[in-house]
Amino acid sequence: MLILRKRVYRSLSTEDTEKLLIAFDIIGSKWTIHILFTLSYGPKKFSEMTRSIPSITQRILSQRLKELQHHNLVKRTSPQRPTKTMYELTPKGAALATFIPCLMDWGTQN
């Protein structure tokens, strides 16, 4: 058991550690949080995302979107025509994105 600031915390079990490692593997890559945050406001075209996240390269954005699709956090759709490909959060991705405002608040306060 770990005691910090007069609180008792249990040690992480192997199962808990594995869960944390899986989550970190998915969201720990640079730009992933930015992409989830951008898509939390609704479906976006690739070009809209590159404008919303100005420092990201198109290559990295493409890689991260593919990773997020692989983990079923983002889906790629073509609602009207093939040239209008959109990206949007899946329900699983939307659930994950709900923690981002908490991180932003924490970052502001600390």
CSV table of C-alpha atoms in Angstrom, one decimal:
chain,number,residue,atom,x,y,z
A,1,MET,CA,0.0,0.0,0.0
A,2,LEU,CA,1.1,3.5,-0.8
A,3,ILE,CA,0.4,6.4,1.6
A,4,LEU,CA,0.4,9.9,0.1
A,5,ARG,CA,-0.8,13.0,1.9
A,6,LYS,CA,-2.4,10.9,4.7
A,7,ARG,CA,-4.5,8.9,2.1
A,8,VAL,CA,-4.1,5.3,1.7
A,9,TYR,CA,-3.9,4.0,-1.9
A,10,ARG,CA,-3.9,0.4,-2.8
A,11,SER,CA,-1.2,-0.9,-5.1
A,12,LEU,CA,-2.1,-1.6,-8.6
A,13,SER,CA,-2.9,-5.1,-9.4
A,14,THR,CA,-1.4,-6.8,-12.5
A,15,GLU,CA,-4.8,-6.5,-14.2
A,16,ASP,CA,-5.0,-2.8,-13.4
A,17,THR,CA,-1.5,-2.2,-14.7
A,18,GLU,CA,-2.3,-3.9,-17.9
A,19,LYS,CA,-5.4,-1.8,-18.4
A,20,LEU,CA,-3.4,1.4,-17.8
A,21,LEU,CA,-0.7,0.2,-20.3
A,22,ILE,CA,-3.4,-0.5,-22.9
A,23,ALA,CA,-5.0,2.9,-22.4
A,24,PHE,CA,-1.6,4.6,-22.5
A,25,ASP,CA,-0.6,2.7,-25.6
A,26,ILE,CA,-3.7,4.1,-27.4
A,27,ILE,CA,-3.7,7.7,-26.1
A,28,GLY,CA,-0.1,8.2,-25.2
A,29,SER,CA,1.1,8.9,-28.8
A,30,LYS,CA,1.8,12.5,-29.6
A,31,TRP,CA,-1.2,14.3,-31.2
A,32,THR,CA,-3.8,11.6,-30.3
A,33,ILE,CA,-5.4,13.8,-27.6
A,34,HIS,CA,-5.5,16.7,-30.0
A,35,ILE,CA,-7.3,14.6,-32.7
A,36,LEU,CA,-9.8,13.2,-30.2
A,37,PHE,CA,-10.5,16.8,-28.9
A,38,THR,CA,-10.9,18.1,-32.5
A,39,LEU,CA,-13.3,15.3,-33.4
A,40,SER,CA,-15.3,15.7,-30.2
A,41,TYR,CA,-16.9,18.8,-31.8
A,42,GLY,CA,-18.2,16.7,-34.7
A,43,PRO,CA,-17.2,15.1,-37.9
A,44,LYS,CA,-14.3,16.7,-39.8
A,45,LYS,CA,-12.6,16.4,-43.1
A,46,PHE,CA,-8.9,15.6,-43.2
A,47,SER,CA,-8.1,19.2,-44.3
A,48,GLU,CA,-10.2,20.7,-41.5
A,49,MET,CA,-8.2,18.7,-39.0
A,50,THR,CA,-4.9,19.8,-40.4
A,51,ARG,CA,-6.1,23.4,-40.0
A,52,SER,CA,-7.4,22.7,-36.4
A,53,ILE,CA,-4.1,21.2,-35.4
A,54,PRO,CA,-1.6,23.4,-37.3
A,55,SER,CA,1.7,21.8,-36.1
A,56,ILE,CA,0.8,18.3,-37.1
A,57,THR,CA,2.1,17.0,-40.4
A,58,GLN,CA,-0.3,15.3,-42.9
A,59,ARG,CA,1.7,12.1,-42.6
A,60,ILE,CA,1.4,11.9,-38.8
A,61,LEU,CA,-2.3,12.9,-38.9
A,62,SER,CA,-2.9,10.1,-41.4
A,63,GLN,CA,-1.0,7.6,-39.2
A,64,ARG,CA,-2.8,8.6,-36.0
A,65,LEU,CA,-6.2,8.4,-37.7
A,66,LYS,CA,-5.4,4.9,-38.9
A,67,GLU,CA,-4.3,3.9,-35.4
A,68,LEU,CA,-7.5,5.3,-33.9
A,69,GLN,CA,-9.6,3.5,-36.5
A,70,HIS,CA,-7.8,0.3,-35.7
A,71,HIS,CA,-8.8,0.8,-32.0
A,72,ASN,CA,-12.4,1.6,-33.0
A,73,LEU,CA,-12.2,5.1,-31.6
A,74,VAL,CA,-12.6,6.9,-35.0
A,75,LYS,CA,-14.5,5.9,-38.1
A,76,ARG,CA,-14.0,7.1,-41.6
A,77,THR,CA,-17.1,7.8,-43.7
A,78,SER,CA,-17.9,9.0,-47.2
A,79,PRO,CA,-21.4,10.4,-46.8
A,80,GLN,CA,-21.8,12.0,-50.3
A,81,ARG,CA,-19.0,11.2,-52.6
A,82,PRO,CA,-15.5,9.6,-52.4
A,83,THR,CA,-13.7,12.9,-52.3
A,84,LYS,CA,-15.6,14.0,-49.2
A,85,THR,CA,-14.2,11.6,-46.7
A,86,MET,CA,-15.1,12.5,-43.1
A,87,TYR,CA,-13.7,11.3,-39.8
A,88,GLU,CA,-15.8,11.1,-36.6
A,89,LEU,CA,-15.6,9.6,-33.2
A,90,THR,CA,-17.3,6.3,-32.6
A,91,PRO,CA,-19.3,5.9,-29.3
A,92,LYS,CA,-16.2,4.3,-27.8
A,93,GLY,CA,-14.1,7.3,-29.0
A,94,ALA,CA,-16.7,9.8,-27.7
A,95,ALA,CA,-16.6,8.1,-24.3
A,96,LEU,CA,-12.8,8.4,-24.2
A,97,ALA,CA,-12.9,12.0,-25.3
A,98,THR,CA,-15.0,13.0,-22.3
A,99,PHE,CA,-11.9,13.1,-20.0
A,100,ILE,CA,-10.1,15.7,-22.1
A,101,PRO,CA,-11.8,18.8,-20.6
A,102,CYS,CA,-10.8,17.4,-17.1
A,103,LEU,CA,-7.2,17.2,-18.3
A,104,MET,CA,-7.5,20.8,-19.6
A,105,ASP,CA,-8.9,22.0,-16.3
A,106,TRP,CA,-6.2,20.2,-14.4
A,107,GLY,CA,-3.5,21.7,-16.6
A,108,THR,CA,-4.9,25.2,-16.1
A,109,GLN,CA,-5.0,24.8,-12.3
A,110,ASN,CA,-1.5,23.3,-12.0
